[in-house]
Every structure is written in structure tokens, then in C-alpha cells.
Tab-separated table of C-alpha atoms and ligand atoms in Angstrom:
chain	number	residue	atom	x	y	z
A	30	MET	CA	-123.855	88.677	-107.483
A	31	ASN	CA	-121.908	85.846	-109.079
A	32	VAL	CA	-122.426	83.787	-105.919
A	33	TYR	CA	-126.179	84.425	-106.224
A	34	ASP	CA	-126.201	83.577	-109.956
A	35	GLY	CA	-124.173	80.412	-109.262
A	36	GLU	CA	-126.700	79.294	-106.635
A	37	ARG	CA	-129.604	79.883	-109.019
A	38	MET	CA	-127.858	77.885	-111.776
A	39	ALA	CA	-127.185	75.026	-109.336
A	40	GLU	CA	-130.817	75.024	-108.120
A	41	MET	CA	-132.056	74.916	-111.726
A	42	LEU	CA	-129.800	71.995	-112.628
A	43	GLU	CA	-130.721	70.145	-109.419
A	44	ALA	CA	-134.377	70.462	-110.429
A	45	GLY	CA	-133.363	68.769	-113.694
A	46	GLY	CA	-131.713	65.814	-111.940
A	47	TYR	CA	-128.107	66.978	-111.443
A	48	ALA	CA	-126.341	66.678	-108.076
A	49	ALA	CA	-123.254	68.565	-106.894
A	50	ALA	CA	-119.916	66.777	-107.502
A	51	ALA	CA	-117.002	66.999	-105.083
A	52	GLU	CA	-114.250	67.883	-107.569
A	53	GLY	CA	-114.314	69.765	-110.855
A	54	ALA	CA	-112.698	67.179	-113.093
A	55	ASP	CA	-114.900	64.328	-111.698
A	56	ALA	CA	-118.084	66.120	-112.667
A	57	ASP	CA	-120.096	65.411	-115.825
A	58	LEU	CA	-120.626	69.139	-116.217
A	59	VAL	CA	-118.586	72.122	-114.982
A	60	ILE	CA	-119.848	75.698	-115.196
A	61	LEU	CA	-117.207	78.397	-114.782
A	62	ASN	CA	-119.103	81.494	-113.680
A	63	THR	CA	-116.790	84.340	-114.575
A	64	CYS	CA	-116.044	87.960	-113.707
A	65	HIS	CA	-114.798	90.499	-116.257
A	66	ILE	CA	-114.320	93.465	-113.957
A	67	ARG	CA	-110.499	93.302	-113.909
A	68	GLU	CA	-108.124	91.607	-116.317
A	69	LYS	CA	-106.806	89.175	-113.704
A	70	ALA	CA	-110.305	87.864	-112.950
A	71	ALA	CA	-111.009	87.438	-116.672
A	72	GLU	CA	-107.735	85.561	-117.395
A	73	LYS	CA	-108.364	83.097	-114.561
A	74	VAL	CA	-111.019	81.295	-116.597
A	75	TYR	CA	-108.480	80.059	-119.156
A	76	SER	CA	-106.161	78.529	-116.541
A	77	ASP	CA	-109.194	76.943	-114.835
A	78	ILE	CA	-110.324	75.369	-118.134
A	79	GLY	CA	-106.848	73.803	-118.545
A	80	ARG	CA	-107.109	72.176	-115.117
A	81	LEU	CA	-110.315	70.328	-116.007
A	82	LYS	CA	-108.585	67.698	-118.152
A	83	ARG	CA	-108.726	64.237	-116.521
A	84	GLU	CA	-105.725	61.863	-116.290
A	85	ASP	CA	-107.141	59.671	-119.084
A	86	GLY	CA	-107.346	62.720	-121.367
A	87	SER	CA	-111.162	62.998	-121.186
A	88	ARG	CA	-112.939	66.036	-119.751
A	89	PRO	CA	-116.318	67.127	-118.429
A	90	THR	CA	-118.802	69.136	-120.481
A	91	ILE	CA	-117.580	72.705	-119.912
A	92	ALA	CA	-119.778	75.805	-119.812
A	93	VAL	CA	-118.443	79.338	-119.380
A	94	ALA	CA	-121.058	81.667	-117.869
A	95	GLY	CA	-120.983	85.234	-116.547
A	96	CYS	CA	-119.472	88.462	-117.791
A	97	VAL	CA	-116.343	87.034	-119.496
A	98	ALA	CA	-118.733	84.920	-121.560
A	99	GLN	CA	-120.777	88.011	-122.409
A	100	ALA	CA	-117.732	90.110	-123.323
A	101	GLU	CA	-115.705	87.535	-125.260
A	102	GLY	CA	-118.466	85.343	-126.691
A	103	ALA	CA	-117.422	82.906	-129.424
A	104	GLU	CA	-113.776	83.990	-128.951
A	105	ILE	CA	-113.708	81.824	-125.776
A	106	ALA	CA	-114.555	78.656	-127.694
A	107	ARG	CA	-111.880	79.549	-130.295
A	108	ARG	CA	-109.203	80.165	-127.656
A	109	ALA	CA	-110.261	77.164	-125.554
A	110	PRO	CA	-111.774	74.556	-127.918
A	111	SER	CA	-112.790	72.330	-124.980
A	112	VAL	CA	-115.510	74.843	-124.042
A	113	ASP	CA	-118.936	73.505	-125.094
A	114	VAL	CA	-121.316	76.205	-123.839
A	115	VAL	CA	-120.895	79.987	-123.601
A	116	VAL	CA	-123.745	81.783	-121.811
A	117	GLY	CA	-124.094	85.408	-120.717
A	118	PRO	CA	-125.405	86.569	-117.333
A	119	GLN	CA	-128.892	87.389	-118.647
A	120	ALA	CA	-129.453	84.052	-120.434
A	121	TYR	CA	-128.443	81.392	-117.911
A	122	HIS	CA	-132.052	80.253	-117.411
A	123	ARG	CA	-131.589	78.573	-120.821
A	124	LEU	CA	-128.695	76.395	-119.589
A	125	PRO	CA	-130.608	73.064	-119.715
A	126	ASP	CA	-131.315	73.604	-123.405
A	127	LEU	CA	-127.755	74.788	-124.121
A	128	ILE	CA	-126.299	71.738	-122.342
A	129	ALA	CA	-128.575	69.438	-124.372
A	130	ARG	CA	-127.307	71.089	-127.574
A	131	ALA	CA	-123.694	70.664	-126.427
A	132	GLU	CA	-124.356	66.974	-125.732
A	133	ARG	CA	-125.445	66.639	-129.367
A	134	GLY	CA	-122.000	67.948	-130.345
A	135	GLU	CA	-122.886	71.599	-131.009
A	136	LYS	CA	-121.016	74.639	-129.664
A	137	ALA	CA	-123.923	76.267	-127.828
A	138	ILE	CA	-123.508	80.034	-127.483
A	139	ASP	CA	-126.189	82.340	-126.002
A	140	LEU	CA	-125.352	85.980	-125.340
A	141	ASP	CA	-128.893	87.263	-125.541
A	142	MET	CA	-130.175	89.932	-123.175
A	143	PRO	CA	-133.859	88.945	-123.484
A	144	LEU	CA	-136.505	91.489	-122.481
A	145	ASP	CA	-138.245	88.826	-120.404
A	146	SER	CA	-136.159	88.542	-117.286
A	147	LYS	CA	-134.501	85.204	-116.580
A	148	PHE	CA	-135.901	85.274	-113.043
A	149	GLY	CA	-139.406	84.240	-114.104
A	150	ALA	CA	-138.008	81.137	-115.808
A	151	LEU	CA	-135.941	79.927	-112.836
A	152	PRO	CA	-137.289	77.419	-110.288
A	153	LYS	CA	-138.777	78.908	-107.105
A	154	ARG	CA	-136.326	79.261	-104.219
A	155	ALA	CA	-136.490	77.014	-101.201
A	156	GLY	CA	-133.906	78.428	-98.770
A	157	GLY	CA	-130.842	76.382	-98.075
A	158	GLN	CA	-128.573	75.058	-95.399
A	159	ARG	CA	-127.343	78.532	-94.514
A	160	PRO	CA	-129.010	81.184	-92.327
A	161	THR	CA	-127.972	83.964	-94.729
A	162	ALA	CA	-128.870	84.470	-98.375
A	163	PHE	CA	-128.380	86.884	-101.227
A	164	LEU	CA	-131.346	88.228	-103.177
A	165	THR	CA	-130.732	90.074	-106.449
A	166	VAL	CA	-133.194	92.969	-106.649
A	167	GLN	CA	-131.591	95.055	-109.381
A	168	GLU	CA	-129.221	94.351	-112.234
A	169	GLY	CA	-127.255	96.276	-114.817
A	170	CYS	CA	-126.038	99.846	-114.811
A	171	ASP	CA	-126.673	103.055	-116.760
A	172	LYS	CA	-123.917	105.074	-115.108
A	173	PHE	CA	-121.082	104.298	-117.533
A	174	CYS	CA	-118.071	105.043	-115.344
A	175	THR	CA	-115.279	105.270	-117.909
A	176	TYR	CA	-113.240	102.357	-116.486
A	177	CYS	CA	-116.081	99.861	-116.004
A	178	VAL	CA	-117.423	96.962	-118.100
A	179	VAL	CA	-120.628	96.391	-116.133
A	180	PRO	CA	-122.962	98.489	-118.369
A	181	TYR	CA	-121.742	96.449	-121.367
A	182	THR	CA	-121.742	92.972	-119.809
A	183	ARG	CA	-124.805	93.146	-117.509
A	184	GLY	CA	-126.825	95.529	-119.658
A	185	ALA	CA	-129.171	98.375	-118.749
A	186	GLU	CA	-130.388	99.070	-115.227
A	187	THR	CA	-133.489	96.995	-114.399
A	188	SER	CA	-135.359	96.459	-111.141
A	189	ARG	CA	-137.101	93.184	-110.331
A	190	PRO	CA	-140.808	93.580	-109.450
A	191	PHE	CA	-141.747	94.104	-105.796
A	192	ALA	CA	-144.145	91.120	-105.609
A	193	ASP	CA	-141.472	88.725	-106.969
A	194	LEU	CA	-138.966	89.939	-104.387
A	195	ILE	CA	-141.376	89.596	-101.474
A	196	ALA	CA	-142.252	86.072	-102.676
A	197	GLU	CA	-138.584	85.093	-103.020
A	198	ALA	CA	-137.740	86.545	-99.596
A	199	ARG	CA	-140.651	84.638	-98.004
A	200	ALA	CA	-139.488	81.387	-99.596
A	201	LEU	CA	-135.978	81.964	-98.250
A	202	VAL	CA	-137.249	82.735	-94.741
A	203	ALA	CA	-139.535	79.675	-94.818
A	204	GLY	CA	-136.404	77.662	-95.667
A	205	GLY	CA	-134.576	78.925	-92.557
A	206	VAL	CA	-132.882	82.111	-93.785
A	207	ARG	CA	-132.641	84.829	-91.099
A	208	GLU	CA	-130.542	87.426	-92.923
A	209	ILE	CA	-131.012	88.621	-96.503
A	210	THR	CA	-128.552	90.799	-98.417
A	211	LEU	CA	-130.257	92.656	-101.259
A	212	LEU	CA	-127.977	92.789	-104.285
A	213	GLY	CA	-127.535	95.022	-107.287
A	214	GLN	CA	-124.755	96.703	-109.237
A	215	ASN	CA	-126.486	99.888	-108.081
A	216	VAL	CA	-128.826	98.397	-105.543
A	217	ASN	CA	-130.031	101.762	-104.269
A	218	ALA	CA	-131.293	102.625	-107.765
A	219	TRP	CA	-133.969	99.930	-107.281
A	220	ASP	CA	-137.482	101.212	-107.817
A	221	GLY	CA	-140.882	99.615	-108.088
A	222	GLU	CA	-144.502	99.697	-106.990
A	223	ASP	CA	-145.794	98.243	-103.762
A	224	GLU	CA	-148.952	96.098	-103.595
A	225	ARG	CA	-151.128	99.244	-103.593
A	226	GLY	CA	-149.434	100.574	-106.726
A	227	ARG	CA	-147.452	103.302	-104.946
A	228	ALA	CA	-144.013	104.120	-106.327
A	229	ILE	CA	-141.308	103.070	-103.861
A	230	GLY	CA	-137.522	103.001	-103.724
A	231	LEU	CA	-135.124	100.645	-101.974
A	232	ASP	CA	-136.079	102.098	-98.583
A	233	GLY	CA	-139.719	101.150	-99.228
A	234	LEU	CA	-138.697	97.612	-100.141
A	235	ILE	CA	-136.566	97.368	-96.988
A	236	ARG	CA	-139.439	98.620	-94.816
A	237	GLU	CA	-141.776	96.003	-96.329
A	238	LEU	CA	-139.243	93.188	-95.885
A	239	ALA	CA	-138.715	94.245	-92.271
A	240	LYS	CA	-142.351	93.270	-91.596
A	241	GLU	CA	-141.591	89.608	-92.395
A	242	ASP	CA	-141.573	87.471	-89.248
A	243	GLY	CA	-138.498	85.274	-89.055
A	244	LEU	CA	-136.357	87.646	-91.092
A	245	GLU	CA	-133.997	89.182	-88.539
A	246	ARG	CA	-131.499	91.147	-90.582
A	247	ILE	CA	-131.445	93.058	-93.862
A	248	ARG	CA	-128.364	94.311	-95.710
A	249	TYR	CA	-127.857	95.725	-99.191
A	250	THR	CA	-124.931	96.182	-101.550
A	251	THR	CA	-123.540	97.908	-103.706
A	252	SER	CA	-124.738	101.486	-103.594
A	253	HIS	CA	-123.914	104.524	-105.699
A	254	PRO	CA	-123.441	107.810	-103.791
A	255	ASN	CA	-125.900	109.654	-106.068
A	256	ASP	CA	-128.698	107.181	-105.315
A	257	MET	CA	-128.540	107.569	-101.513
A	258	THR	CA	-132.035	109.063	-101.180
A	259	ASP	CA	-133.365	110.875	-98.117
A	260	GLY	CA	-135.680	107.914	-97.512
A	261	LEU	CA	-132.848	105.373	-97.555
A	262	ILE	CA	-130.720	107.488	-95.231
A	263	ALA	CA	-133.690	107.858	-92.858
A	264	ALA	CA	-134.323	104.078	-92.953
A	265	HIS	CA	-130.900	103.570	-91.382
A	266	GLY	CA	-132.133	105.403	-88.295
A	267	GLU	CA	-135.626	103.913	-88.246
A	268	VAL	CA	-135.590	100.255	-89.347
A	269	ASP	CA	-134.140	98.056	-86.594
A	270	LYS	CA	-133.646	95.075	-88.914
A	271	LEU	CA	-131.544	97.149	-91.337
A	272	MET	CA	-127.972	96.491	-90.237
A	273	PRO	CA	-125.650	99.445	-89.489
A	274	PHE	CA	-123.369	98.899	-92.462
A	275	LEU	CA	-123.055	100.847	-95.710
A	276	HIS	CA	-120.810	99.924	-98.628
A	277	LEU	CA	-120.502	103.186	-100.537
A	278	PRO	CA	-117.693	103.220	-103.115
A	279	VAL	CA	-116.045	106.557	-103.853
A	280	GLN	CA	-113.173	105.267	-106.088
A	281	ALA	CA	-110.961	108.368	-105.775
A	282	GLY	CA	-110.534	111.514	-103.702
A	283	SER	CA	-109.760	114.032	-106.442
A	284	ASP	CA	-112.608	115.834	-108.214
A	285	ARG	CA	-110.543	115.964	-111.411
A	286	ILE	CA	-110.175	112.157	-111.433
A	287	LEU	CA	-113.822	111.620	-110.400
A	288	ALA	CA	-114.858	113.729	-113.412
A	289	ALA	CA	-112.564	111.738	-115.741
A	290	MET	CA	-114.104	108.571	-114.280
A	291	ASN	CA	-117.602	109.984	-115.047
A	292	ARG	CA	-118.602	109.245	-111.458
A	293	SER	CA	-121.090	112.156	-111.403
A	294	HIS	CA	-120.440	112.887	-107.733
A	295	SER	CA	-117.796	115.044	-106.092
A	296	VAL	CA	-115.637	114.589	-103.019
A	297	GLU	CA	-117.842	117.066	-101.178
A	298	SER	CA	-121.145	115.434	-102.160
A	299	TYR	CA	-119.783	112.031	-101.084
A	300	LEU	CA	-118.641	113.346	-97.705
A	301	ARG	CA	-122.000	115.059	-97.234
A	302	VAL	CA	-123.819	111.716	-97.773
A	303	ILE	CA	-121.543	110.039	-95.221
A	304	GLU	CA	-122.226	112.832	-92.745
A	305	ARG	CA	-126.003	112.489	-93.174
A	306	VAL	CA	-125.921	108.687	-92.886
A	307	ARG	CA	-123.901	109.008	-89.681
A	308	ALA	CA	-126.356	111.558	-88.312
A	309	ALA	CA	-129.170	109.023	-88.938
A	310	ARG	CA	-127.240	106.054	-87.514
A	311	PRO	CA	-124.188	107.167	-85.523
A	312	ASP	CA	-122.613	103.692	-85.139
A	313	ILE	CA	-122.842	102.819	-88.856
A	314	ALA	CA	-119.808	101.031	-90.354
A	315	ILE	CA	-118.740	102.586	-93.653
A	316	SER	CA	-117.061	100.533	-96.352
A	317	GLY	CA	-115.814	101.580	-99.793
A	318	ASP	CA	-114.125	100.720	-103.086
A	319	PHE	CA	-111.035	102.498	-104.425
A	320	ILE	CA	-109.147	102.470	-107.695
A	321	VAL	CA	-105.536	103.671	-107.754
A	322	GLY	CA	-103.678	104.590	-110.942
A	323	PHE	CA	-106.630	105.713	-113.070
A	324	PRO	CA	-105.219	107.323	-116.264
A	325	GLY	CA	-103.863	110.792	-115.487
A	326	GLU	CA	-103.763	110.249	-111.701
A	327	SER	CA	-100.906	112.393	-110.319
A	328	GLU	CA	-99.229	112.028	-106.936
A	329	ALA	CA	-101.344	114.978	-105.732
A	330	ASP	CA	-104.545	113.258	-106.949
A	331	PHE	CA	-103.525	110.096	-105.116
A	332	GLU	CA	-102.838	112.065	-101.934
A	333	ALA	CA	-106.375	113.417	-102.234
A	334	THR	CA	-107.568	109.793	-102.131
A	335	LEU	CA	-105.627	109.293	-98.885
A	336	ALA	CA	-107.240	112.491	-97.598
A	337	ILE	CA	-110.812	111.299	-98.278
A	338	VAL	CA	-109.980	108.023	-96.519
A	339	ARG	CA	-108.783	109.999	-93.486
A	340	ALA	CA	-111.896	112.167	-93.594
A	341	THR	CA	-114.293	109.210	-93.838
A	342	GLN	CA	-112.696	106.656	-91.462
A	343	TYR	CA	-113.626	103.297	-93.022
A	344	ALA	CA	-114.501	100.106	-91.136
A	345	MET	CA	-113.323	98.097	-94.153
A	346	ALA	CA	-112.702	98.633	-97.870
A	347	TYR	CA	-111.727	97.063	-101.174
A	348	SER	CA	-108.949	98.679	-103.182
A	349	PHE	CA	-107.735	97.845	-106.663
A	350	LYS	CA	-105.132	98.852	-109.201
A	351	TYR	CA	-106.810	100.329	-112.254
A	352	SER	CA	-107.241	97.577	-114.835
A	353	ARG	CA	-107.489	98.588	-118.475
A	354	ARG	CA	-110.638	97.023	-119.916
A	355	PRO	CA	-110.951	96.831	-123.702
A	356	GLY	CA	-113.891	98.803	-125.071
A	357	THR	CA	-114.177	101.209	-122.114
A	358	PRO	CA	-113.382	104.920	-122.661
A	359	ALA	CA	-110.566	104.947	-120.076
A	360	ALA	CA	-108.650	102.208	-121.914
A	361	THR	CA	-107.577	104.701	-124.595
A	362	MET	CA	-107.075	107.745	-122.352
A	363	ASP	CA	-103.689	109.465	-122.202
A	364	GLY	CA	-101.624	109.214	-119.048
A	365	GLN	CA	-101.863	105.472	-118.324
A	366	VAL	CA	-100.015	105.015	-115.021
A	367	GLU	CA	-96.983	102.714	-114.743
A	368	GLU	CA	-97.382	99.413	-112.894
A	369	ALA	CA	-94.644	100.274	-110.347
A	370	VAL	CA	-96.380	103.550	-109.446
A	371	MET	CA	-99.725	101.755	-109.079
A	372	ASN	CA	-98.125	99.111	-106.840
A	373	ASP	CA	-96.632	101.778	-104.596
A	374	ARG	CA	-99.916	103.708	-104.330
A	375	LEU	CA	-101.950	100.566	-103.644
A	376	GLN	CA	-99.575	99.626	-100.836
A	377	ARG	CA	-99.792	103.052	-99.221
A	378	LEU	CA	-103.597	103.131	-99.534
A	379	GLN	CA	-103.993	99.627	-98.124
A	380	ALA	CA	-101.706	100.411	-95.174
A	381	LEU	CA	-104.005	103.310	-94.244
A	382	LEU	CA	-107.203	101.293	-94.793
A	383	ASN	CA	-105.844	98.396	-92.710
A	384	GLU	CA	-105.003	100.794	-89.889
A	385	GLN	CA	-108.575	102.118	-89.955
A	386	GLN	CA	-110.054	98.609	-90.051
A	387	GLN	CA	-107.985	97.558	-87.030
A	388	ALA	CA	-108.997	100.736	-85.175
A	389	PHE	CA	-112.685	100.147	-85.991
A	390	ASN	CA	-112.439	96.548	-84.750
A	391	GLU	CA	-110.716	97.679	-81.554
A	392	ARG	CA	-113.495	100.163	-80.854
A	393	THR	CA	-115.978	97.255	-80.642
A	394	VAL	CA	-114.012	95.521	-77.851
A	395	GLY	CA	-116.038	95.589	-74.614
A	396	ARG	CA	-119.356	96.129	-76.436
A	397	THR	CA	-122.267	93.723	-76.165
A	398	THR	CA	-123.894	92.814	-79.422
A	399	ARG	CA	-125.833	90.102	-81.234
A	400	LEU	CA	-124.281	87.616	-83.634
A	401	LEU	CA	-125.927	85.484	-86.260
A	402	LEU	CA	-123.937	82.244	-86.182
A	403	GLU	CA	-122.996	81.235	-89.732
A	404	ARG	CA	-120.341	78.509	-89.674
A	405	ARG	CA	-118.047	76.353	-87.569
A	406	GLY	CA	-114.624	77.625	-86.462
A	407	LYS	CA	-111.384	75.626	-86.378
A	408	HIS	CA	-111.642	74.707	-82.691
A	409	ASP	CA	-114.093	72.326	-81.011
A	410	GLY	CA	-117.334	74.081	-80.045
A	411	GLN	CA	-116.241	77.296	-81.764
A	412	LEU	CA	-118.684	79.060	-84.065
A	413	ILE	CA	-118.216	82.080	-86.301
A	414	GLY	CA	-120.934	84.667	-86.666
A	415	LYS	CA	-121.337	88.132	-88.078
A	416	SER	CA	-121.761	91.241	-85.995
A	417	PRO	CA	-124.271	93.876	-87.135
A	418	TRP	CA	-121.238	95.728	-88.581
A	419	LEU	CA	-120.351	92.689	-90.762
A	420	GLN	CA	-117.287	91.710	-88.740
A	421	SER	CA	-116.526	87.982	-88.409
A	422	VAL	CA	-116.665	87.086	-84.724
A	423	HIS	CA	-115.337	83.855	-83.145
A	424	VAL	CA	-117.193	82.592	-80.118
A	425	ALA	CA	-116.878	79.426	-78.029
A	426	ALA	CA	-120.501	78.391	-77.871
A	427	PRO	CA	-121.056	74.697	-77.220
A	428	GLY	CA	-124.788	74.067	-77.223
A	429	LEU	CA	-125.461	76.675	-79.891
A	430	ALA	CA	-125.960	75.903	-83.557
A	431	ILE	CA	-125.467	77.565	-86.927
A	432	GLY	CA	-128.457	79.843	-87.515
A	433	ASP	CA	-128.812	80.848	-83.843
A	434	MET	CA	-128.655	84.464	-82.748
A	435	VAL	CA	-126.542	84.940	-79.661
A	436	GLU	CA	-125.827	87.862	-77.374
A	437	VAL	CA	-122.056	88.281	-76.822
A	438	ARG	CA	-119.479	90.609	-75.358
A	439	VAL	CA	-116.572	91.349	-77.720
A	440	THR	CA	-113.300	90.499	-75.973
A	441	SER	CA	-110.565	90.889	-78.603
A	442	ALA	CA	-109.916	92.410	-82.020
A	443	GLY	CA	-107.605	91.419	-84.842
A	444	PRO	CA	-107.333	93.020	-88.288
A	445	ASN	CA	-109.871	90.652	-89.885
A	446	SER	CA	-111.940	89.204	-87.043
A	447	LEU	CA	-113.020	89.564	-83.426
A	448	GLY	CA	-113.238	87.235	-80.433
A	449	ALA	CA	-116.263	87.232	-78.091
A	450	GLU	CA	-117.871	85.413	-75.170
A	451	PRO	CA	-121.564	84.484	-75.098
A	452	LEU	CA	-123.738	86.291	-72.547
A	453	MET	CA	-126.719	83.989	-72.820
A	454	GLU	CA	-128.096	81.203	-74.945
A	455	GLU	CA	-130.223	81.720	-78.066
A	456	VAL	CA	-132.125	84.996	-77.727
A	457	ALA	CA	-134.327	85.163	-80.766
B	524	SAM	N1	-121.618	99.853	-108.969
B	524	SAM	C1	-120.683	99.890	-107.940
B	524	SAM	C2	-120.177	101.320	-107.773
B	524	SAM	O1	-120.263	102.115	-108.674
B	524	SAM	O2	-119.653	101.639	-106.757
B	524	SAM	C3	-119.502	98.973	-108.161
B	524	SAM	C4	-119.586	97.768	-108.973
B	524	SAM	S1	-118.051	97.159	-109.566
B	524	SAM	C5	-118.616	95.573	-109.993
B	524	SAM	C6	-117.076	96.864	-108.141
B	524	SAM	C7	-115.810	97.646	-108.054
B	524	SAM	O3	-114.853	97.183	-108.989
B	524	SAM	C8	-115.936	99.127	-108.358
B	524	SAM	O4	-116.442	99.845	-107.291
B	524	SAM	C9	-114.505	99.505	-108.687
B	524	SAM	O5	-113.805	99.917	-107.544
B	524	SAM	C10	-113.908	98.204	-109.210
B	524	SAM	N2	-113.620	98.286	-110.655
B	524	SAM	C11	-114.495	98.363	-111.662
B	524	SAM	N3	-113.838	98.457	-112.842
B	524	SAM	C12	-112.514	98.454	-112.557
B	524	SAM	C13	-111.331	98.558	-113.350
B	524	SAM	N4	-111.374	98.690	-114.668
B	524	SAM	N5	-110.136	98.502	-112.711
B	524	SAM	C14	-110.064	98.376	-111.368
B	524	SAM	N6	-111.147	98.282	-110.578
B	524	SAM	C15	-112.364	98.327	-111.157
B	525	SF4	FE1	-119.485	100.200	-112.980
B	525	SF4	FE2	-120.584	100.921	-110.640
B	525	SF4	FE3	-119.824	102.791	-112.394
B	525	SF4	FE4	-121.938	101.255	-112.956
B	525	SF4	S1	-121.727	102.771	-111.289
B	525	SF4	S2	-120.321	101.804	-114.360
B	525	SF4	S3	-121.282	99.293	-112.054
B	525	SF4	S4	-118.503	101.294	-111.270
């Protein structure tokens, strides 16, 4: 979502006469778009600010945007006096005005969460140089997991209107985009009304988008297990353009820890969703998020996390050490887990997840599939594309270009990417 927000900020500034600079310190203006989800991500902003000083002692105008800005507010400008603008994730459409105020010598701080969505105030999208694009459909979260800052920094759950999303998707496709990833903190909580006023969920939006000529692939992320509706599960079996990939975080494999996390789903209900999704789309790749070392997590609880990983068989996953976030309920819970124990658990979990990822990749060897070519590889004539299952695939394809779809046979598998040979030229 920060990538999407960063693109929208850049497009807005370009419309106002700015152009992208090659290096941070050479720029007239630098926006640091920040993440507050874990402490390490939040601290990074201060070291980045330090690096923006030029050799002659001058510096660019510096804006801090995103969730660190929202959470720390004026404290950022106190800790780092070179910061001129602090703007939260729901107010960045006001950047031109904030920058103008900073240029007049003010500290411009805007942490508003206005009722009128920023999206209406941003310039219309035009598509870009890439064949893939993100599209934020839903923001914020009402789930209040006890470890998480998102409900505080991004605000309440809101869905963007259907008509706006169709219009933005059409603009992206007209600009050459062939794959759209729908984004939201809980993307599958999206709801709205279609053009006839009927209430629809994310599956309805996906079905409508699938009718757009020129749009070849649809993905969505990140989903909450409790919002996997029957309709969305069915769409995986029925909508060809919906890619066979589901990122469905579970966080932990012990019901006791899931309850302390306020996840509002159980191990069994999660596994049941996975089973139903696989029944609808047997080849679907499942991905997840995990937190090790949540307060009170015992060795037995952690082993239950390993057990749910074994039961699910992931194609890929993200795993993190629990990070204590000020202001969240878990930050003051008893039983905070020692760093050394967290390190050990993370290593054991990642070893298992890596094994599963390698095994998943190996199972695709010998298969024929379609790639959307996204970027150049290191070697001459080599291009890198994504498989339907979101794997990066290297293919020697002189004569093909970024944005082409190509039919390939997968020939080799590594832990993080695959190799393939083209079967025919552009097929779409
Ligand atoms: N809404 C999504 C969900 O509930 O699955 C996740 C959104 S969150 C931005 C992405 C991931 O960051 C979470 O799934 C969780 O694994 C991780 N995360 C959030 N807060 C964390 C914390 N305090 N410490 C470690 N990891 C955290
Ligand atoms: Fe954070 Fe996701 Fe839980 Fe919302 S559902 S509080 S975004 S982890």
C-alpha cells in the first residue's frame, strides 16, 4: 500500500511541475513514506533523514509521510529538526499546500483523517511504464488485533466506491496495465454497490473487473480469514482472470495465542477456509503471515504454529518477530518473550517455510504456464515474468518485450525463482 501511496504522491507532484530526481540528496524535495508496523521499519526514517544532508551542509525540503508520521506527529520534527512537513496517510492529497507552507518557513503538520476521502482530490490515473499496477480499494481496519498499529494509524475501515474503482482500473488498462492487484489492509472486507445499486462484496468487484477487455489478471491482498465469503471462495473456481494465489495470514497456530491476539478466528476455522478455497481451486498457492514471540507464547504454542504450517503447506510466507508497538494492548501484556527465544523460533519457522516454498516451486517444474513479462533479467535477452502463482520466472525470450504474455514450460526451480523456456511468441 505504501508503494501505491508513493505512486499517487509522485503523480500529484508531477502534475504540479515536479520531475523525479535520480538521488535523494540532489532533489529539491524528498518525501520519506514510512511504515510503523514494526519498530525497525519506524526507526529507519531517522537514519534516512540523516543521510539527506549534502556535502555543502544544505539539504532538500524534507517531508515525512505515512504511518510513522501519523503515529509520532510533531515529535518527528522535534527529534529531527530538518523535517519540514509531516503528513499522515489520509491527508497526503494536501501535500502541495503543505510544501508551499514549508517553503515559507513554517513546520507544516497535517495528521487529519478527513471524512472526504483523499482519492477524490488526487489527479486521475494514467497507467505507467509497467504492465502491473496496484489499486487501493479499501483502507483502514476495525479488527484491532492486540499487537497492531494499523487501526490507529490508517483509521477505520472504509471502502472506495465501485464507480471510482472501475474508472481507475479502466484508466490503468488504457495506459497499458494488464494485471491489477487490489489492495487493502483487509481487502476482502471491501463492500459497495454496483451500477444498479445492488450490494456487492470483493467477489462482485472482481467479477465486474474481469469483464474489462485488456485486463488479463486480477490479484488481491491482504485478506482476513473471517472475511473469506462463500462468494469470494467460489470466484476462485469461476473467474479465469483471478489468479490462483491467496495471501491469508494466520499469525499463530495456537488458539490461546490467537485469542490473546484478538484475531477472532481459530486454527480450525482457518484450516477450514483453506480447505474450501482448495476445493474451489485445487492448484491455488497459499501464502501467509506469522508472528513469533507474541507475549505469553510458550514452546508448545510455537510448536502449534509449526503444526499449522505443516497442515497448510505454504507456497510462500512472511514471518516476523513480535515487535512491541507503543499504545497497542499487547505492548503492556505480561510474558514478553526474550529476544534470543524469538530469534530461535523465527529461524526454525523460516527453515520450515523455506522448505515448503522450495517444494512448491519444484512441483511447478515441467508444467506449461503463462507469464506476464515484467522486467529485464541480468543476462542479454532475458526477461523476468510472474507465473499465475506469483513466482518470479526467468526466461530467455529475445523478440519479446515487457508487458507481453508468453506461454512457457518451467524447467528449473530455486528457492526464490524459476527458470523456463518459451513455447511460442506472444499469445494474448
Ligand atoms: N490485515 C492483515 C491481516 O490481518 O492479516 C495484515 C496487515 S499488517 C500491515 C501485515 C503483517 O504485519 C501482519 O499480518 C502481521 O504478521 C505483521 N505485524 C503487524 N503488527 C506486528 C507487530 N507488532 N509485530 C510483528 N509483526 C507485526
Ligand atoms: Fe492489523 Fe490486520 Fe489485525 Fe487489522 S486485521 S489489526 S491490519 S493485523
